[in-house]
Amino acid sequence: MSLELSEQEIIRRNSMNELLSKGINPYPAEAFNVNVTVNEILEKYPTDHTLYQEISIAGRIMTRRIMGAVSFVELQDSTGRIQIYIKRDDICPTEDKSMYNIVFKRLFDIGDIIGVKGFVFITQMGEITIHVKELKLLSKSLKPLPVVKEKDGEQFDAFSDAEQRYRMRYVDLIVNNQIKDVFKKRTRLVNTMRNFLDEKGYLEVETPILQPLYGGAAARPFKTHHNSLDMTLYMRIANELYLKRLIVGGFDGVYEFSKDFRNEGMDRFHNPEFTQMELYVAYKDYNWMMDTVEEMVEQIALELHGTTQVQVGSNLIDFKRPWKRFTMYEAIEHYTGIDISQMDEAQIHKVAEKVGAEIDETMGKGKLIDEIFGTVAEPYLIQPTFITDYPVEMSPLAKKHRSKPGLVERFEAVCNGKELCNSFSELNDPIDQRQRFEAQLDLGRRGDDESMVLDEDFLRALEYGMPPTAGLGIGIDRLAMIMTNQTSIQDVLFFPQMRPEKKAAELTDADLKAQGIPEGWIPAIRKTSYKTIEALKEANPNKFYNDLGGLRKKLKLDVPMPTLDEVKSWLS
RNA sequence: GAUUCGCUAGCUCAGUAGGUAGAGCACAUCCCUUUUAAGGAUGGGGUCCUGGGUUCGAAUCCCAGGCGGAUCACCA
């Protein structure tokens, strides 16, 4: 953050001070009552020109076209943009024209938030416009806003730098209005899902985010510390084990939209914090859950798009039920022609090599199968497809398959080449569950830092008896990406995680004064390449003296040139 | 983590045999009573990401670093 202001920022600060001196509060406290939105006017006025003859509306100035005693301004509120028409003699009915000539024309800027009163009409150019009778500043903007222009859907000078858009999402939302639609759709997606689950009678619950043990997924956690208890706590990586405890406790259906945290890499599909919806329903199995997922996601597509078909990149994806269902073996056979269902580990290893899966010698049968699937099938599954019956080794919380040894009752929905959700008939046999945890502990001892830890309290809960239960985890961010046609998770998160902004080292006024440097010279010293007192002290006094002379001229500083000895004392 | 591309005015971007840094919009001043990506004229504005090196001279070439994008790897 530079302490120095740009020319335009200085001008705006001066404008603000001038407003103050004219008795205009740039940040008034009192409410400004709004009785209409832009969107309402644009929708309803064309059908009835008697409407909106006494309106009060507020928003941000986005463009200004000043034509002498008449001006056109584009005002943006939360619903859209509308043109307003300001005529000098309307807002300045008396002899004093300063409200228009000075306050509006000189002291207002693009980005300022204003309130206007007036009536709606249509200009000669045929544009719906507000004829302003009163104008009031509601908030002065001190930073120049990027000015994005648009014609026929084409943008000019778009504010497009991804880094700045994510770091300053507020600016992105102001000038790239279409961004708002993505986030509105995301919220509608969540609301649709919530309504769907509520209507089925399931209970929305909240479970701990700070957990003494992390579980329910294979991932590295964020670790923190509680001072009073003097204990390590983890940010949850999933909420599965807590929701199952609630099923043990006697709820038939519970769900939670949960922010989960995983201490892993970041890319366009991964953010360290992300949102999942997890659902657990007693007395159901994974077949039932597949039907439920289909129904829920189809409903979301209909709610957001009015159709089951959604354009995602170059693919048109149709969420209409029923979705294709493949077992994992069938999917592999479908794409390779090879049936691996009866093969032993050595044979499967050969298949994995043949299809070019990335494998290593530590991989067991289950992992090999998963790699084959990930190589030959998953990327090609564009239309929503259920993949069922996974190897037991990779699913320590899923129930063993009722009829297929070595497999578990688990499915994932795959769509656009990516996993959408994960679900199983939940393992409720406490003896089996303990053995699976112990197998995970073995993996951990062999160095797998994402293996699960053993949760004794969870096992105790299972020992009291959990009904047969179907469970589901569905990635809300990923689903939002598909439903809004975004290629990066950063585009469906308001504030994606970023590395901290580089802080430019700054010499403070106090530091410089402590060196005996007169205040008038401080701007010049800021312009030098010395950014710390230490660097300053090591500077060559003669070079520094010469630099100051040059800067004095360049900055037109009205301060006397010091002697070389004085400058040397500043550096001591 | 690897590869690769990028970083120049408030915004979007030009800019090489290495020789005082440019455009459009934005901003300022003046003119203008219905304009619409921008009405006209004039003008101001830069740590060319940072640090080092090569050179008489670096936005430009070399090295290191920072931040970001893309691809890959890792990853319930």
XYZ file of C-alpha atoms (C1' of nucleotides) in Angstrom:
648
model
C 0.000 0.000 0.000
C 1.553 3.188 -1.049
C 1.105 6.214 1.111
C 1.228 8.285 -2.008
C -1.951 9.247 -3.723
C -2.392 9.420 -7.435
C -3.298 12.700 -9.043
C -6.902 11.576 -9.407
C -7.131 10.559 -5.759
C -5.807 13.923 -4.650
C -8.358 15.698 -6.853
C -11.158 13.663 -5.304
C -9.990 14.398 -1.774
C -9.869 18.075 -2.655
C -13.392 17.840 -4.057
C -14.537 16.259 -0.824
C -13.024 19.093 1.194
C -14.642 21.643 -1.062
C -17.993 19.977 -0.529
C -17.460 20.134 3.214
C -16.641 23.806 2.986
C -19.908 24.362 1.131
C -21.775 22.675 3.955
C -22.397 19.455 2.007
C -21.693 16.363 4.073
C -20.021 13.814 1.787
C -21.144 11.016 4.121
C -24.551 12.016 5.490
C -25.982 9.921 8.305
C -29.674 10.217 7.602
C -31.571 7.599 5.605
C -32.440 8.262 2.006
C -35.739 6.606 1.266
C -35.844 4.685 -1.986
C -39.230 3.780 -3.431
C -38.300 1.971 -6.641
C -35.488 -0.006 -8.262
C -33.976 0.388 -11.698
C -35.152 -3.008 -12.761
C -38.760 -2.260 -11.810
C -38.746 0.923 -13.879
C -37.206 -0.708 -16.921
C -39.687 -3.565 -16.768
C -42.933 -1.784 -16.039
C -42.616 1.723 -17.429
C -42.838 0.686 -21.096
C -46.285 -0.794 -20.455
C -47.649 2.210 -18.568
C -46.220 5.699 -18.980
C -48.246 7.086 -16.106
C -46.100 5.141 -13.630
C -43.106 6.447 -11.687
C -43.949 10.138 -11.769
C -42.676 10.685 -8.221
C -39.770 8.455 -7.552
C -36.855 8.422 -5.174
C -33.952 6.227 -6.138
C -30.299 5.837 -5.207
C -27.222 4.381 -6.805
C -23.721 4.875 -8.069
C -22.688 7.243 -10.865
C -21.180 5.068 -13.610
C -20.802 7.497 -16.520
C -21.365 11.189 -17.050
C -22.063 13.095 -20.233
C -22.119 16.781 -19.548
C -23.621 18.919 -22.336
C -23.491 22.402 -20.917
C -26.582 23.104 -18.846
C -27.862 19.569 -19.341
C -26.244 16.311 -18.330
C -26.845 12.609 -18.654
C -25.625 10.244 -15.965
C -25.885 6.504 -15.751
C -26.986 5.452 -12.296
C -26.421 1.882 -11.128
C -28.328 0.338 -8.263
C -28.369 -3.270 -7.125
C -30.702 -4.238 -9.949
C -29.217 -2.499 -12.963
C -28.441 0.782 -14.687
C -30.668 3.598 -15.795
C -29.963 6.941 -17.396
C -30.802 10.068 -15.466
C -31.268 13.512 -16.979
C -30.131 16.532 -15.032
C -31.090 20.015 -16.159
C -29.415 22.954 -14.469
C -32.522 25.045 -13.970
C -34.411 22.083 -12.502
C -31.998 21.384 -9.712
C -31.165 25.091 -9.318
C -34.514 26.891 -9.490
C -33.104 30.121 -8.012
C -30.396 32.469 -9.287
C -27.754 30.414 -7.515
C -26.590 27.834 -10.058
C -23.694 26.528 -8.014
C -25.391 23.225 -7.170
C -25.178 22.367 -10.866
C -22.157 24.305 -12.092
C -19.873 23.507 -9.210
C -21.217 20.708 -7.032
C -22.528 18.430 -9.735
C -20.183 19.251 -12.595
C -16.934 19.706 -10.701
C -17.213 17.953 -7.359
C -19.161 14.816 -8.226
C -17.298 11.934 -9.829
C -17.857 8.563 -11.363
C -18.260 6.174 -8.449
C -20.068 8.589 -6.133
C -23.280 7.304 -4.619
C -26.177 9.709 -5.013
C -29.882 9.836 -4.345
C -32.264 11.463 -6.806
C -35.922 12.406 -6.888
C -37.835 13.014 -10.070
C -39.993 11.347 -12.694
C -39.510 8.848 -15.482
C -39.819 9.815 -19.155
C -38.473 8.719 -22.530
C -35.855 10.821 -24.314
C -35.783 11.738 -27.959
C -33.327 8.904 -28.419
C -35.953 6.544 -27.020
C -34.265 5.740 -23.741
C -36.101 5.371 -20.462
C -34.683 8.131 -18.296
C -35.240 9.731 -14.920
C -35.775 13.490 -15.064
C -34.106 14.717 -11.888
C -35.728 17.371 -9.713
C -33.526 16.881 -6.647
C -30.040 15.528 -6.291
C -28.223 14.518 -3.116
C -24.774 13.145 -2.441
C -24.957 10.018 -0.285
C -21.335 8.886 -0.343
C -18.235 10.359 -1.948
C -15.925 7.917 -3.743
C -12.248 8.723 -3.252
C -10.776 6.176 -5.623
C -11.276 6.302 -9.387
C -13.299 3.358 -10.610
C -12.261 1.512 -13.759
C -14.603 2.727 -16.459
C -15.961 -0.148 -18.489
C -17.903 0.705 -21.601
C -20.158 -1.549 -23.516
C -21.773 -1.566 -26.899
C -23.726 -4.410 -28.448
C -22.534 -6.763 -25.735
C -18.904 -5.999 -26.471
C -16.905 -4.573 -23.583
C -14.315 -1.862 -23.916
C -11.531 -1.366 -21.404
C -12.924 -4.198 -19.300
C -11.647 -4.595 -15.759
C -10.302 -8.038 -16.471
C -7.106 -8.645 -14.496
C -7.941 -11.819 -12.589
C -5.741 -10.973 -9.643
C -7.286 -7.565 -9.123
C -10.786 -8.895 -9.707
C -10.377 -11.498 -6.943
C -8.485 -9.276 -4.531
C -10.939 -6.399 -4.981
C -14.152 -8.292 -5.580
C -16.112 -5.178 -4.585
C -14.737 -3.367 -7.635
C -15.354 -6.407 -9.807
C -18.982 -6.492 -8.696
C -19.463 -2.788 -9.366
C -18.034 -2.629 -12.859
C -18.637 -6.183 -14.086
C -22.290 -6.336 -13.314
C -22.773 -9.730 -14.942
C -20.611 -11.256 -12.177
C -23.483 -10.740 -9.765
C -25.602 -13.205 -11.722
C -23.174 -16.025 -11.028
C -23.440 -15.465 -7.299
C -27.196 -15.007 -7.376
C -27.450 -18.341 -9.176
C -25.215 -19.940 -6.591
C -27.534 -18.790 -3.825
C -30.581 -19.984 -5.728
C -28.874 -23.331 -6.156
C -28.370 -23.610 -2.399
C -31.909 -22.440 -1.669
C -33.370 -24.944 -4.114
C -31.416 -27.740 -2.502
C -32.459 -26.628 0.963
C -36.128 -26.444 -0.007
C -35.899 -29.852 -1.614
C -34.471 -31.391 1.565
C -36.834 -29.524 3.881
C -39.836 -30.686 1.911
C -38.681 -34.250 2.433
C -38.673 -33.579 6.145
C -34.946 -33.672 6.796
C -33.507 -31.496 9.524
C -30.850 -28.904 8.775
C -28.263 -29.032 11.550
C -24.959 -27.493 12.572
C -21.985 -29.507 13.745
C -18.551 -28.427 14.985
C -16.074 -26.814 12.674
C -13.368 -26.929 15.320
C -12.839 -30.603 16.035
C -10.480 -32.460 18.372
C -10.095 -35.159 15.708
C -10.637 -34.718 12.005
C -12.400 -37.400 10.046
C -14.834 -38.358 7.353
C -12.442 -37.850 4.465
C -8.868 -38.460 3.449
C -7.196 -35.068 3.539
C -4.653 -33.023 5.426
C -6.278 -30.701 7.974
C -5.598 -27.195 9.204
C -4.397 -27.367 12.765
C -4.984 -24.786 15.448
C -4.764 -24.450 19.192
C -7.246 -23.654 21.914
C -5.591 -21.649 24.659
C -7.890 -22.258 27.636
C -8.074 -25.983 27.072
C -4.458 -26.009 25.909
C -5.295 -28.503 23.214
C -4.884 -28.981 19.500
C -8.002 -28.504 17.426
C -8.502 -29.146 13.729
C -10.690 -27.380 11.225
C -13.092 -29.955 9.879
C -12.304 -31.672 6.581
C -15.810 -33.183 6.465
C -18.764 -33.453 8.804
C -19.672 -37.062 8.091
C -18.852 -38.530 11.501
C -20.859 -35.917 13.419
C -23.919 -36.287 11.218
C -23.822 -40.059 11.692
C -23.749 -39.531 15.452
C -27.015 -37.628 15.017
C -28.491 -40.566 13.101
C -27.457 -42.792 16.021
C -29.220 -40.278 18.259
C -32.491 -40.920 16.487
C -32.910 -38.341 13.727
C -34.100 -39.984 10.530
C -32.673 -37.432 8.145
C -30.108 -34.701 8.784
C -28.197 -32.446 6.477
C -25.719 -29.601 6.719
C -24.223 -27.106 4.335
C -20.724 -27.103 5.668
C -17.631 -25.081 5.024
C -14.827 -27.623 5.062
C -11.106 -26.914 5.152
C -8.365 -28.922 3.531
C -4.722 -28.042 3.752
C -3.808 -28.999 0.215
C -2.931 -27.542 -3.135
C -4.913 -24.801 -4.821
C -5.973 -24.804 -8.437
C -9.053 -24.064 -10.436
C -10.921 -26.932 -8.768
C -9.591 -26.515 -5.233
C -9.801 -23.749 -2.663
C -8.581 -24.380 0.894
C -12.063 -23.681 2.207
C -15.005 -24.984 0.246
C -18.625 -25.909 0.751
C -20.191 -29.322 0.849
C -23.706 -30.425 1.524
C -23.813 -33.674 3.426
C -27.025 -35.629 3.873
C -27.707 -38.762 5.945
C -31.001 -40.624 5.821
C -31.816 -43.627 8.000
C -33.228 -46.879 6.619
C -32.131 -46.056 3.074
C -29.347 -47.382 0.867
C -27.217 -46.069 -1.957
C -29.735 -47.056 -4.645
C -32.294 -44.831 -3.009
C -29.726 -42.059 -2.733
C -29.012 -42.205 -6.479
C -32.686 -41.566 -7.166
C -32.652 -38.687 -4.702
C -29.555 -37.050 -6.215
C -30.993 -37.264 -9.713
C -34.212 -35.689 -8.602
C -32.503 -32.932 -6.631
C -29.976 -31.926 -9.283
C -32.576 -32.049 -12.041
C -34.723 -29.723 -9.976
C -31.806 -27.336 -9.491
C -31.171 -27.193 -13.239
C -34.852 -26.492 -13.856
C -34.949 -23.796 -11.199
C -31.836 -22.039 -12.504
C -32.299 -22.467 -16.232
C -35.913 -23.420 -16.796
C -34.693 -26.537 -18.555
C -32.702 -29.634 -17.680
C -30.107 -28.718 -20.298
C -27.150 -26.588 -19.265
C -24.396 -25.301 -21.509
C -21.009 -25.869 -19.869
C -18.115 -24.756 -22.031
C -18.550 -26.558 -25.326
C -20.714 -29.276 -23.784
C -24.480 -29.279 -23.506
C -25.222 -31.235 -20.364
C -28.655 -32.695 -19.749
C -29.607 -33.413 -16.155
C -32.904 -35.027 -17.099
C -33.627 -38.195 -15.136
C -32.757 -41.034 -15.252
C -28.993 -40.704 -15.457
C -26.797 -43.413 -16.899
C -25.530 -45.894 -14.330
C -22.328 -47.895 -14.667
C -20.510 -50.018 -12.192
C -16.877 -49.076 -12.111
C -15.980 -52.330 -13.878
C -18.595 -51.685 -16.557
C -17.323 -48.177 -17.120
C -13.782 -49.447 -17.593
C -14.984 -52.183 -19.911
C -17.083 -49.667 -21.829
C -14.089 -47.459 -22.578
C -11.391 -50.128 -22.982
C -13.160 -53.335 -23.929
C -11.344 -55.018 -21.048
C -13.284 -56.791 -18.311
C -11.175 -56.602 -15.174
C -13.834 -57.813 -12.762
C -12.372 -61.298 -12.437
C -8.699 -60.324 -12.642
C -6.157 -60.613 -9.848
C -3.854 -57.809 -8.826
C -1.031 -58.764 -11.219
C -3.358 -58.829 -14.203
C -4.915 -55.524 -13.250
C -1.459 -54.054 -12.888
C -0.760 -54.990 -16.509
C -3.990 -53.392 -17.642
C -3.095 -50.222 -15.770
C 0.255 -50.090 -17.544
C -1.372 -50.751 -20.877
C -3.852 -47.879 -20.597
C -1.141 -45.500 -19.405
C -2.420 -44.956 -15.873
C 0.053 -43.357 -13.504
C 0.899 -46.129 -11.126
C 3.601 -47.150 -8.712
C 4.546 -50.330 -6.911
C 2.909 -49.375 -3.626
C -0.570 -49.414 -5.125
C -2.916 -52.198 -4.177
C -5.711 -53.605 -6.287
C -8.266 -50.986 -5.315
C -5.982 -48.066 -6.019
C -4.998 -49.563 -9.398
C -8.631 -49.898 -10.420
C -9.288 -46.325 -9.398
C -6.324 -45.106 -11.454
C -7.513 -47.049 -14.500
C -10.953 -45.536 -14.126
C -9.525 -42.052 -13.690
C -7.477 -42.466 -16.853
C -9.820 -44.175 -19.276
C -13.311 -43.281 -18.156
C -13.804 -40.259 -15.902
C -12.566 -37.541 -18.296
C -14.939 -38.809 -20.987
C -18.053 -38.887 -18.822
C -19.666 -35.617 -19.841
C -23.340 -36.328 -19.283
C -24.218 -36.982 -15.639
C -23.451 -40.596 -14.855
C -23.477 -42.664 -11.692
C -20.439 -44.844 -11.159
C -21.126 -47.540 -8.585
C -19.425 -50.260 -6.563
C -15.933 -49.134 -5.622
C -13.077 -51.242 -4.236
C -13.277 -51.563 -0.470
C -9.689 -50.393 0.131
C -10.532 -46.828 -0.830
C -13.742 -46.435 1.113
C -13.229 -46.978 4.832
C -16.633 -45.581 5.802
C -18.782 -47.452 3.247
C -20.658 -50.672 3.776
C -19.454 -53.842 2.055
C -21.431 -54.712 -1.021
C -24.404 -56.960 -0.364
C -23.370 -59.391 -3.129
C -19.998 -58.420 -4.644
C -16.972 -59.349 -2.538
C -14.178 -56.805 -2.401
C -16.488 -53.932 -3.273
C -18.497 -51.444 -1.282
C -21.933 -49.932 -1.878
C -20.710 -46.581 -3.042
C -21.393 -44.295 -5.969
C -20.100 -41.090 -7.391
C -21.928 -38.936 -9.862
C -19.567 -37.796 -12.588
C -20.387 -34.880 -14.836
C -18.320 -32.875 -17.310
C -15.419 -35.206 -16.541
C -15.404 -34.362 -12.837
C -16.770 -35.883 -9.667
C -19.947 -34.168 -8.523
C -20.831 -36.103 -5.405
C -19.937 -39.139 -3.367
C -22.297 -41.427 -1.535
C -22.542 -44.792 0.161
C -24.634 -47.150 2.096
C -22.978 -46.169 5.351
C -20.958 -48.679 7.284
C -22.790 -49.259 10.555
C -21.028 -52.436 11.725
C -18.803 -51.185 14.571
C -16.479 -54.210 14.409
C -15.907 -53.807 10.674
C -15.529 -50.040 11.113
C -12.805 -50.525 13.728
C -10.907 -52.836 11.391
C -11.169 -50.327 8.554
C -9.837 -47.545 10.787
C -6.981 -49.800 11.827
C -6.155 -50.447 8.187
C -6.050 -46.661 7.767
C -3.715 -46.358 10.746
C -1.410 -48.830 9.001
C -1.419 -46.621 5.931
C -0.600 -43.674 8.155
C 2.327 -45.501 9.701
C 3.569 -46.240 6.183
C 3.660 -42.502 5.551
C 0.284 -41.738 3.991
C -0.370 -38.333 5.527
C -3.950 -38.325 4.350
C -5.017 -41.556 6.000
C -7.874 -41.362 8.455
C -7.410 -41.270 12.194
C -9.264 -43.557 14.565
C -12.145 -41.857 16.315
C -13.025 -43.832 19.454
C -16.066 -41.750 20.246
C -17.479 -42.352 16.790
C -16.935 -46.101 17.221
C -18.660 -45.924 20.608
C -21.635 -44.285 18.904
C -21.776 -47.073 16.307
C -21.652 -49.644 19.097
C -24.890 -48.237 20.458
C -26.323 -49.030 17.019
C -26.815 -46.911 13.918
C -29.678 -47.806 11.598
C -28.825 -48.685 8.021
C -28.229 -45.279 6.481
C -27.552 -43.721 3.121
C -25.106 -40.813 3.108
C -24.213 -38.192 0.539
C -21.608 -35.486 0.120
C -22.070 -33.059 -2.738
C -19.612 -30.315 -3.610
C -21.517 -27.068 -3.804
C -18.703 -25.108 -5.433
C -18.235 -27.687 -8.167
C -21.960 -27.898 -8.765
C -22.113 -24.106 -8.896
C -19.300 -24.090 -11.468
C -21.261 -26.415 -13.703
C -24.586 -24.684 -13.208
C -23.087 -21.243 -13.943
C -20.638 -22.328 -16.657
C -17.520 -21.140 -14.842
C -14.159 -22.784 -15.386
C -12.552 -21.836 -12.074
C -13.690 -22.281 -8.482
C -12.450 -18.728 -7.893
C -15.298 -17.509 -10.058
C -17.963 -19.021 -7.810
C -16.379 -17.818 -4.550
C -16.711 -14.154 -3.646
C -13.339 -14.119 -1.933
C -11.110 -16.944 -3.130
C -7.961 -17.569 -1.149
C -5.005 -15.546 -2.445
C -1.424 -15.112 -1.415
C -1.096 -11.941 0.654
C -0.482 -8.786 -1.283
C 3.156 -7.807 -1.335
C 3.699 -5.056 1.174
C 6.074 -2.479 -0.180
C 8.391 -1.400 2.590
C 7.628 2.164 3.551
C 9.595 4.692 5.465
C 7.329 6.343 7.988
C 7.327 10.059 8.633
C 8.288 9.370 12.243
C 11.313 7.319 11.209
C 12.503 10.046 8.891
C 11.975 12.823 11.396
C 13.906 10.789 13.963
C 16.851 11.037 11.569
C 16.564 14.800 11.728
C 15.178 15.123 8.222
C 13.016 18.245 7.712
C 9.393 17.518 6.863
C 9.627 19.261 3.489
C 12.154 16.723 2.273
C 10.141 13.648 3.157
C 8.323 13.373 -0.218
C 11.673 13.449 -1.995
C 13.148 10.750 0.203
C 10.139 8.535 -0.453
C 10.997 8.783 -4.131
C 14.503 7.424 -3.635
C 15.249 3.728 -3.882
C 15.946 3.469 -0.137
C 12.986 1.806 1.497
C 14.288 1.243 5.027
C 16.241 3.281 7.532
C 18.993 0.661 7.340
C 19.248 1.081 3.576
C 19.294 4.823 4.025
C 22.140 4.653 6.504
C 24.191 2.589 4.075
C 23.626 4.989 1.202
C 26.581 6.783 -0.361
C 26.156 10.356 0.985
C 27.426 11.999 -2.188
C 25.101 10.049 -4.465
C 22.230 10.610 -2.041
C 22.954 14.353 -1.992
C 22.926 14.483 -5.780
C 19.699 12.460 -5.948
C 18.025 14.886 -3.568
C 18.998 17.799 -5.758
C 17.415 16.121 -8.759
C 14.269 15.194 -6.867
C 13.949 18.703 -5.475
C 13.767 19.986 -9.015
C 11.533 17.209 -10.285
C 9.035 17.466 -7.442
C 9.262 21.265 -7.471
C 9.890 21.237 -3.733
C 9.917 24.602 -2.081
C 12.583 23.763 0.483
C 16.142 25.064 0.757
C 18.880 22.750 -0.465
C 20.756 21.367 2.538
C 24.517 21.274 2.756
C 26.352 18.026 2.162
C 27.221 17.881 5.866
C 23.573 18.223 6.834
C 22.676 15.395 4.497
C 25.450 13.287 6.017
C 23.926 13.878 9.452
C 20.567 12.599 8.165
C 22.213 9.342 7.223
C 24.045 8.837 10.508
C 5.596 -28.820 -6.650
C 6.899 -28.640 -12.364
C 6.415 -26.192 -16.991
C 4.988 -21.847 -19.350
C 3.137 -16.925 -20.155
C 2.421 -12.198 -18.009
C 3.501 -7.690 -14.820
C 4.386 -0.303 -18.579
C -0.558 5.926 -16.429
C -6.621 5.041 -12.321
C -8.413 0.947 -16.378
C -7.357 -1.714 -21.159
C -3.036 -2.132 -23.812
C 1.121 -0.503 -27.610
C 6.226 0.096 -27.197
C 13.671 -3.429 -29.315
C 19.565 -3.266 -33.349
C 19.576 -1.160 -25.872
C 19.472 5.775 -26.756
C 14.851 11.326 -22.662
C 8.211 6.325 -22.390
C 3.007 6.083 -26.010
C -2.564 5.455 -27.352
C -7.784 5.081 -26.032
C -10.820 5.669 -21.927
C -10.542 8.100 -17.082
C -8.780 13.038 -14.912
C -8.179 18.767 -15.228
C -9.411 23.624 -17.721
C -12.536 26.081 -21.282
C -16.981 25.781 -24.729
C -21.790 23.394 -25.206
C -29.817 22.797 -23.119
C -31.600 15.636 -25.279
C -26.592 12.641 -25.278
C -25.454 7.348 -25.269
C -18.659 2.710 -25.812
C -16.570 8.742 -26.622
C -20.133 16.323 -27.861
C -15.580 19.797 -29.055
C -10.676 21.912 -27.910
C -6.413 22.037 -24.842
C -3.575 19.942 -20.967
C -1.565 17.169 -16.691
C -0.414 12.312 -15.132
C 4.729 6.842 -14.915
C 9.127 3.136 -8.842
C 7.991 0.550 -17.014
C 6.776 -5.525 -10.287
C 11.513 -5.737 -6.984
C 16.811 -6.527 -6.460
C 21.375 -7.578 -8.772
C 24.406 -8.033 -13.404
C 26.132 -6.669 -18.557
C 26.668 -1.670 -20.852
C 28.793 4.921 -21.824
C 23.465 3.985 -21.503
C 18.335 -1.114 -19.700
C 11.025 -0.923 -19.835
C 13.982 -3.656 -23.584
C 19.507 -8.347 -22.676
C 21.152 -11.883 -18.375
C 20.439 -13.814 -13.168
C 17.578 -14.106 -8.684
C 13.064 -13.010 -6.237
C 7.630 -11.427 -5.781
C 2.605 -11.786 -7.442
C -0.840 -13.614 -10.953
C -2.847 -16.658 -15.188
C -2.772 -21.363 -17.905
C -1.369 -26.532 -18.212
C 0.358 -30.752 -15.599
C 1.259 -33.328 -10.957
C -0.702 -34.088 -6.003
C -5.446 -34.486 -3.839
C -12.352 -37.071 -0.960
